[in-house]
Amino acid sequence: MAFAEAVGRLVRRGRARRGITRRQLAADSGISERYLAQIEGGYGNPSLTVLKAVADALESPITELLPLDDRHERLSRIVELVNRLAPSEWPALEGLIENRILQSAKSDRANRIALVGLRGAGKSTLGKMLAQRLGYPFVELNRVVEQEYGANISMLIEMSGVSTFRRYERASLEKVIGNNDKVVIATAGGIVSSPDTYALLLRRAHAVWVKAQPQEHMSRVMAQGDMRPMSENREAMADLVAILEARSQDYAQAEAQLDTSGLTVEQSADRLFRLVQEWTK
């Protein structure tokens, strides 16, 4: 209901901006005036097709008719302010933002190193080896979540849902960061599904995307004794490829990447160590 009411307010605001009546909007969009009244009143249930018709009639993108959370509201406000500047001023603003990020990163990230990527990439194995080599503590974030919750991840999700798991994941990450200036963290592959948690990780740790070819991801998971990918899902490989493609843009936000395809564990560990040396001086 709250969402429908928010959509109604945005439709009314869009109509007010254009200075048109509901009858005019109905004529321009092909939506009945009565239905528009229901939408604007917050008790209609418009489909995406209907919203698209209304947006087109208002000469605005459909996203302007969808409620945003606080994070997206702020981003929208930033974009709005940037659009007020002449394009010739954008490079200077870009440089200012980048310098701000780099300056804060030097102090915020300390000597924390986080490994991100899909399951089977080798994050836990390589993380332990890297931590031992650096003399840092090693933390597997999922294990911290299990300690905080008092049960394994599967039970947590089954009993309380994914959103509860994500809250524990965020709280556990904050705890690990708060307690360690020097640490190697192995994260779960789905940490990128929570934008705020992933942003915190990137801001407070040096991140490395550990990746491999899909076939190697699958074989490594099965080598760990987990036969579920093949036994329960004949399209497991296609699903894995789809997940990798969907998350690649997020994983690529990491400072560095390590492709372990075709490498032995020792070779991968050596490359990872060389990769992070400049962060641990």
mmCIF file of C-alpha atoms in Angstrom:
data_model
loop_
_atom_site.group_PDB
_atom_site.id
_atom_site.type_symbol
_atom_site.label_atom_id
_atom_site.label_comp_id
_atom_site.label_asym_id
_atom_site.label_seq_id
_atom_site.Cartn_x
_atom_site.Cartn_y
_atom_site.Cartn_z
ATOM 1 C CA MET A 1 0.000 0.000 0.000
ATOM 2 C CA ALA A 2 2.809 2.403 0.897
ATOM 3 C CA PHE A 3 4.496 1.655 -2.418
ATOM 4 C CA ALA A 4 1.256 2.240 -4.358
ATOM 5 C CA GLU A 5 0.720 5.523 -2.534
ATOM 6 C CA ALA A 6 4.253 6.629 -3.393
ATOM 7 C CA VAL A 7 3.646 5.803 -7.074
ATOM 8 C CA GLY A 8 0.445 7.841 -6.938
ATOM 9 C CA ARG A 9 2.291 10.845 -5.532
ATOM 10 C CA LEU A 10 4.911 10.626 -8.268
ATOM 11 C CA VAL A 11 2.249 10.472 -10.975
ATOM 12 C CA ARG A 12 0.501 13.513 -9.499
ATOM 13 C CA ARG A 13 3.794 15.362 -9.252
ATOM 14 C CA GLY A 14 4.656 14.501 -12.851
ATOM 15 C CA ARG A 15 1.279 15.765 -14.000
ATOM 16 C CA ALA A 16 1.698 18.958 -11.966
ATOM 17 C CA ARG A 17 5.098 19.588 -13.523
ATOM 18 C CA ARG A 18 3.564 19.505 -16.962
ATOM 19 C CA GLY A 19 0.597 21.540 -15.819
ATOM 20 C CA ILE A 20 -2.014 19.214 -17.301
ATOM 21 C CA THR A 21 -5.294 17.905 -15.959
ATOM 22 C CA ARG A 22 -6.022 14.274 -15.243
ATOM 23 C CA ARG A 23 -8.364 14.254 -18.234
ATOM 24 C CA GLN A 24 -5.552 15.452 -20.498
ATOM 25 C CA LEU A 25 -3.196 12.812 -19.136
ATOM 26 C CA ALA A 26 -5.851 10.154 -19.707
ATOM 27 C CA ALA A 27 -6.248 11.263 -23.324
ATOM 28 C CA ASP A 28 -2.481 11.358 -23.940
ATOM 29 C CA SER A 29 -1.733 8.020 -22.281
ATOM 30 C CA GLY A 30 -4.770 6.027 -23.377
ATOM 31 C CA ILE A 31 -5.499 5.174 -19.733
ATOM 32 C CA SER A 32 -9.000 5.833 -18.446
ATOM 33 C CA GLU A 33 -9.442 8.877 -16.240
ATOM 34 C CA ARG A 34 -11.063 6.706 -13.588
ATOM 35 C CA TYR A 35 -8.076 4.346 -13.504
ATOM 36 C CA LEU A 36 -5.677 7.289 -13.296
ATOM 37 C CA ALA A 37 -7.647 8.583 -10.318
ATOM 38 C CA GLN A 38 -7.206 5.200 -8.622
ATOM 39 C CA ILE A 39 -3.469 5.231 -9.330
ATOM 40 C CA GLU A 40 -3.033 8.766 -8.050
ATOM 41 C CA GLY A 41 -5.110 7.898 -4.998
ATOM 42 C CA GLY A 42 -2.736 5.079 -4.108
ATOM 43 C CA TYR A 43 -5.213 2.223 -4.458
ATOM 44 C CA GLY A 44 -4.609 1.307 -8.079
ATOM 45 C CA ASN A 45 -2.276 -1.503 -9.118
ATOM 46 C CA PRO A 46 -0.777 -0.386 -12.427
ATOM 47 C CA SER A 47 1.229 -2.799 -14.544
ATOM 48 C CA LEU A 48 4.578 -1.817 -16.020
ATOM 49 C CA THR A 49 2.835 -1.329 -19.370
ATOM 50 C CA VAL A 50 0.408 1.156 -17.820
ATOM 51 C CA LEU A 51 3.204 3.020 -16.031
ATOM 52 C CA LYS A 52 5.168 3.164 -19.278
ATOM 53 C CA ALA A 53 2.159 4.691 -21.059
ATOM 54 C CA VAL A 54 1.758 7.280 -18.302
ATOM 55 C CA ALA A 55 5.486 8.075 -18.316
ATOM 56 C CA ASP A 56 5.483 8.512 -22.100
ATOM 57 C CA ALA A 57 2.503 10.857 -21.848
ATOM 58 C CA LEU A 58 4.356 12.867 -19.192
ATOM 59 C CA GLU A 59 7.472 12.839 -21.395
ATOM 60 C CA SER A 60 9.561 11.412 -18.580
ATOM 61 C CA PRO A 61 11.434 8.154 -17.998
ATOM 62 C CA ILE A 62 9.451 5.458 -16.218
ATOM 63 C CA THR A 63 11.986 5.491 -13.375
ATOM 64 C CA GLU A 64 10.590 8.869 -12.306
ATOM 65 C CA LEU A 65 7.326 7.139 -11.431
ATOM 66 C CA LEU A 66 8.976 4.524 -9.203
ATOM 67 C CA PRO A 67 9.717 5.254 -5.520
ATOM 68 C CA LEU A 68 13.379 5.229 -4.569
ATOM 69 C CA ASP A 69 15.044 4.381 -1.268
ATOM 70 C CA ASP A 70 17.169 6.938 0.553
ATOM 71 C CA ARG A 71 20.358 5.818 -1.155
ATOM 72 C CA HIS A 72 18.914 6.225 -4.632
ATOM 73 C CA GLU A 73 17.252 9.493 -3.660
ATOM 74 C CA ARG A 74 20.668 10.871 -2.752
ATOM 75 C CA LEU A 75 22.236 9.574 -5.949
ATOM 76 C CA SER A 76 19.420 11.112 -7.974
ATOM 77 C CA ARG A 77 20.007 14.405 -6.203
ATOM 78 C CA ILE A 78 23.722 14.257 -7.023
ATOM 79 C CA VAL A 79 22.952 13.571 -10.697
ATOM 80 C CA GLU A 80 20.486 16.452 -10.707
ATOM 81 C CA LEU A 81 23.141 18.812 -9.333
ATOM 82 C CA VAL A 82 25.757 17.601 -11.819
ATOM 83 C CA ASN A 83 23.343 18.214 -14.690
ATOM 84 C CA ARG A 84 23.195 21.860 -13.662
ATOM 85 C CA LEU A 85 26.889 22.220 -14.454
ATOM 86 C CA ALA A 86 28.233 22.795 -17.932
ATOM 87 C CA PRO A 87 29.669 19.559 -19.413
ATOM 88 C CA SER A 88 33.039 21.317 -19.587
ATOM 89 C CA GLU A 89 33.086 21.327 -15.758
ATOM 90 C CA TRP A 90 32.478 17.583 -15.390
ATOM 91 C CA PRO A 91 36.132 16.469 -15.724
ATOM 92 C CA ALA A 92 37.165 18.733 -12.831
ATOM 93 C CA LEU A 93 34.321 17.376 -10.696
ATOM 94 C CA GLU A 94 35.268 13.804 -11.610
ATOM 95 C CA GLY A 95 38.849 14.478 -10.535
ATOM 96 C CA LEU A 96 37.664 15.994 -7.254
ATOM 97 C CA ILE A 97 35.534 12.966 -6.426
ATOM 98 C CA GLU A 98 38.273 10.527 -7.385
ATOM 99 C CA ASN A 99 40.850 12.328 -5.223
ATOM 100 C CA ARG A 100 38.435 12.322 -2.297
ATOM 101 C CA ILE A 101 37.938 8.582 -2.645
ATOM 102 C CA LEU A 102 41.666 7.887 -2.912
ATOM 103 C CA GLN A 103 42.501 10.031 0.102
ATOM 104 C CA SER A 104 39.913 8.393 2.323
ATOM 105 C CA ALA A 105 40.829 4.935 1.046
ATOM 106 C CA LYS A 106 44.419 5.216 2.265
ATOM 107 C CA SER A 107 43.339 5.527 5.870
ATOM 108 C CA ASP A 108 40.080 3.562 5.785
ATOM 109 C CA ARG A 109 41.397 0.401 4.170
ATOM 110 C CA ALA A 110 44.475 0.061 6.366
ATOM 111 C CA ASN A 111 46.018 -3.379 5.739
ATOM 112 C CA ARG A 112 42.744 -5.197 5.258
ATOM 113 C CA ILE A 113 42.527 -7.462 2.218
ATOM 114 C CA ALA A 114 39.227 -8.935 1.064
ATOM 115 C CA LEU A 115 38.803 -11.679 -1.509
ATOM 116 C CA VAL A 116 35.593 -11.592 -3.534
ATOM 117 C CA GLY A 117 34.228 -13.830 -6.274
ATOM 118 C CA LEU A 118 32.092 -16.888 -6.928
ATOM 119 C CA ARG A 119 32.272 -20.042 -4.887
ATOM 120 C CA GLY A 120 34.999 -22.334 -6.177
ATOM 121 C CA ALA A 121 37.386 -19.537 -7.119
ATOM 122 C CA GLY A 122 39.725 -20.455 -4.262
ATOM 123 C CA LYS A 123 39.066 -17.564 -1.870
ATOM 124 C CA SER A 124 39.267 -19.594 1.331
ATOM 125 C CA THR A 125 42.295 -21.646 0.332
ATOM 126 C CA LEU A 126 44.239 -18.682 -1.026
ATOM 127 C CA GLY A 127 43.082 -16.447 1.808
ATOM 128 C CA LYS A 128 44.509 -18.792 4.428
ATOM 129 C CA MET A 129 47.806 -19.058 2.547
ATOM 130 C CA LEU A 130 48.056 -15.296 2.087
ATOM 131 C CA ALA A 131 47.262 -14.604 5.739
ATOM 132 C CA GLN A 132 49.924 -17.066 6.878
ATOM 133 C CA ARG A 133 52.485 -15.508 4.561
ATOM 134 C CA LEU A 134 51.693 -11.976 5.742
ATOM 135 C CA GLY A 135 51.324 -12.899 9.393
ATOM 136 C CA TYR A 136 47.744 -11.562 9.386
ATOM 137 C CA PRO A 137 44.654 -13.195 10.903
ATOM 138 C CA PHE A 138 42.382 -14.935 8.413
ATOM 139 C CA VAL A 139 38.609 -14.537 8.624
ATOM 140 C CA GLU A 140 35.988 -16.365 6.612
ATOM 141 C CA LEU A 141 33.003 -14.049 6.841
ATOM 142 C CA ASN A 142 30.414 -16.839 6.661
ATOM 143 C CA ARG A 143 31.949 -18.485 9.720
ATOM 144 C CA VAL A 144 31.591 -15.237 11.665
ATOM 145 C CA VAL A 145 27.937 -15.073 10.620
ATOM 146 C CA GLU A 146 27.416 -18.635 11.851
ATOM 147 C CA GLN A 147 29.033 -17.810 15.200
ATOM 148 C CA GLU A 148 26.838 -14.745 15.622
ATOM 149 C CA TYR A 149 23.641 -16.573 14.606
ATOM 150 C CA GLY A 150 24.428 -19.840 16.361
ATOM 151 C CA ALA A 151 23.709 -22.076 13.363
ATOM 152 C CA ASN A 152 25.032 -22.777 9.885
ATOM 153 C CA ILE A 153 24.247 -20.554 6.912
ATOM 154 C CA SER A 154 21.817 -23.007 5.313
ATOM 155 C CA MET A 155 19.713 -23.188 8.464
ATOM 156 C CA LEU A 156 19.850 -19.416 8.920
ATOM 157 C CA ILE A 157 18.472 -18.817 5.428
ATOM 158 C CA GLU A 158 15.912 -21.615 5.699
ATOM 159 C CA MET A 159 14.606 -20.466 9.075
ATOM 160 C CA SER A 160 14.921 -16.680 8.802
ATOM 161 C CA GLY A 161 15.313 -15.844 5.127
ATOM 162 C CA VAL A 162 17.953 -14.234 2.942
ATOM 163 C CA SER A 163 17.299 -10.710 4.223
ATOM 164 C CA THR A 164 18.138 -11.819 7.776
ATOM 165 C CA PHE A 165 21.330 -13.460 6.519
ATOM 166 C CA ARG A 166 22.292 -10.224 4.766
ATOM 167 C CA ARG A 167 21.796 -8.288 8.026
ATOM 168 C CA TYR A 168 24.037 -10.707 9.898
ATOM 169 C CA GLU A 169 26.569 -10.522 7.079
ATOM 170 C CA ARG A 170 26.680 -6.725 7.321
ATOM 171 C CA ALA A 171 26.983 -6.772 11.114
ATOM 172 C CA SER A 172 29.719 -9.416 10.946
ATOM 173 C CA LEU A 173 31.680 -7.418 8.383
ATOM 174 C CA GLU A 174 31.459 -4.304 10.550
ATOM 175 C CA LYS A 175 32.722 -6.345 13.513
ATOM 176 C CA VAL A 176 35.681 -7.782 11.581
ATOM 177 C CA ILE A 177 36.638 -4.353 10.242
ATOM 178 C CA GLY A 178 36.310 -2.729 13.647
ATOM 179 C CA ASN A 179 38.502 -5.349 15.320
ATOM 180 C CA ASN A 180 41.235 -5.659 12.700
ATOM 181 C CA ASP A 181 43.514 -3.176 10.953
ATOM 182 C CA LYS A 182 45.391 -6.097 9.425
ATOM 183 C CA VAL A 183 43.332 -9.040 8.193
ATOM 184 C CA VAL A 184 42.580 -11.228 5.189
ATOM 185 C CA ILE A 185 38.838 -11.708 4.646
ATOM 186 C CA ALA A 186 37.208 -14.342 2.448
ATOM 187 C CA THR A 187 33.679 -13.246 1.541
ATOM 188 C CA ALA A 188 30.666 -15.145 0.247
ATOM 189 C CA GLY A 189 30.036 -14.909 -3.489
ATOM 190 C CA GLY A 190 26.698 -13.196 -2.948
ATOM 191 C CA ILE A 191 28.008 -10.269 -0.923
ATOM 192 C CA VAL A 192 27.571 -8.131 -4.032
ATOM 193 C CA SER A 193 23.813 -8.710 -3.744
ATOM 194 C CA SER A 194 23.760 -6.203 -0.895
ATOM 195 C CA PRO A 195 24.981 -2.882 -2.378
ATOM 196 C CA ASP A 196 25.480 -1.178 0.997
ATOM 197 C CA THR A 197 27.475 -4.061 2.464
ATOM 198 C CA TYR A 198 29.594 -4.394 -0.653
ATOM 199 C CA ALA A 199 30.226 -0.632 -0.699
ATOM 200 C CA LEU A 200 31.387 -0.883 2.919
ATOM 201 C CA LEU A 201 33.763 -3.687 2.010
ATOM 202 C CA LEU A 202 35.249 -1.765 -0.928
ATOM 203 C CA ARG A 203 35.619 1.352 1.200
ATOM 204 C CA ARG A 204 37.248 -0.306 4.202
ATOM 205 C CA ALA A 205 39.375 -3.032 2.578
ATOM 206 C CA HIS A 206 41.533 -3.650 -0.469
ATOM 207 C CA ALA A 207 39.482 -6.052 -2.579
ATOM 208 C CA VAL A 208 40.748 -8.688 -5.002
ATOM 209 C CA TRP A 209 38.393 -10.457 -7.385
ATOM 210 C CA VAL A 210 39.510 -14.091 -7.441
ATOM 211 C CA LYS A 211 38.078 -15.716 -10.544
ATOM 212 C CA ALA A 212 38.356 -18.746 -12.809
ATOM 213 C CA GLN A 213 36.654 -20.269 -15.813
ATOM 214 C CA PRO A 214 33.130 -21.574 -15.064
ATOM 215 C CA GLN A 215 34.247 -25.179 -15.590
ATOM 216 C CA GLU A 216 36.908 -24.755 -12.923
ATOM 217 C CA HIS A 217 34.455 -23.168 -10.491
ATOM 218 C CA MET A 218 32.186 -26.180 -10.896
ATOM 219 C CA SER A 219 34.914 -28.819 -10.635
ATOM 220 C CA ARG A 220 36.362 -27.213 -7.501
ATOM 221 C CA VAL A 221 32.981 -27.122 -5.774
ATOM 222 C CA MET A 222 32.472 -30.800 -6.572
ATOM 223 C CA ALA A 223 36.012 -31.607 -5.451
ATOM 224 C CA GLN A 224 35.048 -30.183 -2.056
ATOM 225 C CA GLY A 225 32.470 -32.964 -1.833
ATOM 226 C CA ASP A 226 29.430 -30.962 -2.863
ATOM 227 C CA MET A 227 27.686 -32.898 -5.646
ATOM 228 C CA ARG A 228 24.502 -30.783 -5.546
ATOM 229 C CA PRO A 229 25.326 -28.628 -8.564
ATOM 230 C CA MET A 230 25.164 -31.666 -10.828
ATOM 231 C CA SER A 231 22.761 -33.975 -9.009
ATOM 232 C CA GLU A 232 20.005 -31.425 -8.411
ATOM 233 C CA ASN A 233 20.343 -29.143 -11.392
ATOM 234 C CA ARG A 234 21.133 -30.367 -14.886
ATOM 235 C CA GLU A 235 21.465 -26.774 -16.001
ATOM 236 C CA ALA A 236 23.946 -25.964 -13.243
ATOM 237 C CA MET A 237 26.649 -24.817 -15.649
ATOM 238 C CA ALA A 238 24.287 -22.475 -17.481
ATOM 239 C CA ASP A 239 23.117 -21.103 -14.137
ATOM 240 C CA LEU A 240 26.682 -20.573 -12.978
ATOM 241 C CA VAL A 241 27.584 -18.726 -16.178
ATOM 242 C CA ALA A 242 24.489 -16.546 -15.803
ATOM 243 C CA ILE A 243 25.362 -15.707 -12.184
ATOM 244 C CA LEU A 244 28.932 -14.876 -13.158
ATOM 245 C CA GLU A 245 27.763 -12.601 -15.968
ATOM 246 C CA ALA A 246 25.246 -10.891 -13.685
ATOM 247 C CA ARG A 247 27.817 -10.252 -10.952
ATOM 248 C CA SER A 248 30.892 -9.521 -13.059
ATOM 249 C CA GLN A 249 30.295 -5.783 -13.135
ATOM 250 C CA ASP A 250 30.119 -5.723 -9.341
ATOM 251 C CA TYR A 251 33.145 -7.955 -8.836
ATOM 252 C CA ALA A 252 35.086 -5.759 -11.266
ATOM 253 C CA GLN A 253 34.829 -2.867 -8.796
ATOM 254 C CA ALA A 254 37.569 -4.588 -6.790
ATOM 255 C CA GLU A 255 40.977 -2.921 -6.908
ATOM 256 C CA ALA A 256 42.629 -5.931 -8.488
ATOM 257 C CA GLN A 257 41.793 -9.224 -10.171
ATOM 258 C CA LEU A 258 43.419 -12.639 -9.952
ATOM 259 C CA ASP A 259 42.534 -15.255 -12.557
ATOM 260 C CA THR A 260 43.382 -18.685 -11.170
ATOM 261 C CA SER A 261 42.401 -20.568 -14.348
ATOM 262 C CA GLY A 262 44.964 -23.221 -15.210
ATOM 263 C CA LEU A 263 47.181 -22.385 -12.225
ATOM 264 C CA THR A 264 48.194 -24.592 -9.340
ATOM 265 C CA VAL A 265 47.277 -23.454 -5.836
ATOM 266 C CA GLU A 266 50.908 -22.520 -5.195
ATOM 267 C CA GLN A 267 51.119 -20.471 -8.389
ATOM 268 C CA SER A 268 47.903 -18.651 -7.538
ATOM 269 C CA ALA A 269 49.109 -17.970 -4.000
ATOM 270 C CA ASP A 270 52.382 -16.501 -5.299
ATOM 271 C CA ARG A 271 50.555 -14.211 -7.702
ATOM 272 C CA LEU A 272 48.156 -13.089 -5.006
ATOM 273 C CA PHE A 273 51.026 -12.301 -2.642
ATOM 274 C CA ARG A 274 52.775 -10.176 -5.278
ATOM 275 C CA LEU A 275 49.490 -8.471 -6.055
ATOM 276 C CA VAL A 276 48.877 -7.251 -2.510
ATOM 277 C CA GLN A 277 52.446 -6.333 -1.538
ATOM 278 C CA GLU A 278 52.005 -2.627 -2.245
ATOM 279 C CA TRP A 279 49.012 -2.537 0.142
ATOM 280 C CA THR A 280 50.880 -4.138 3.015
ATOM 281 C CA LYS A 281 53.981 -1.951 3.147
#
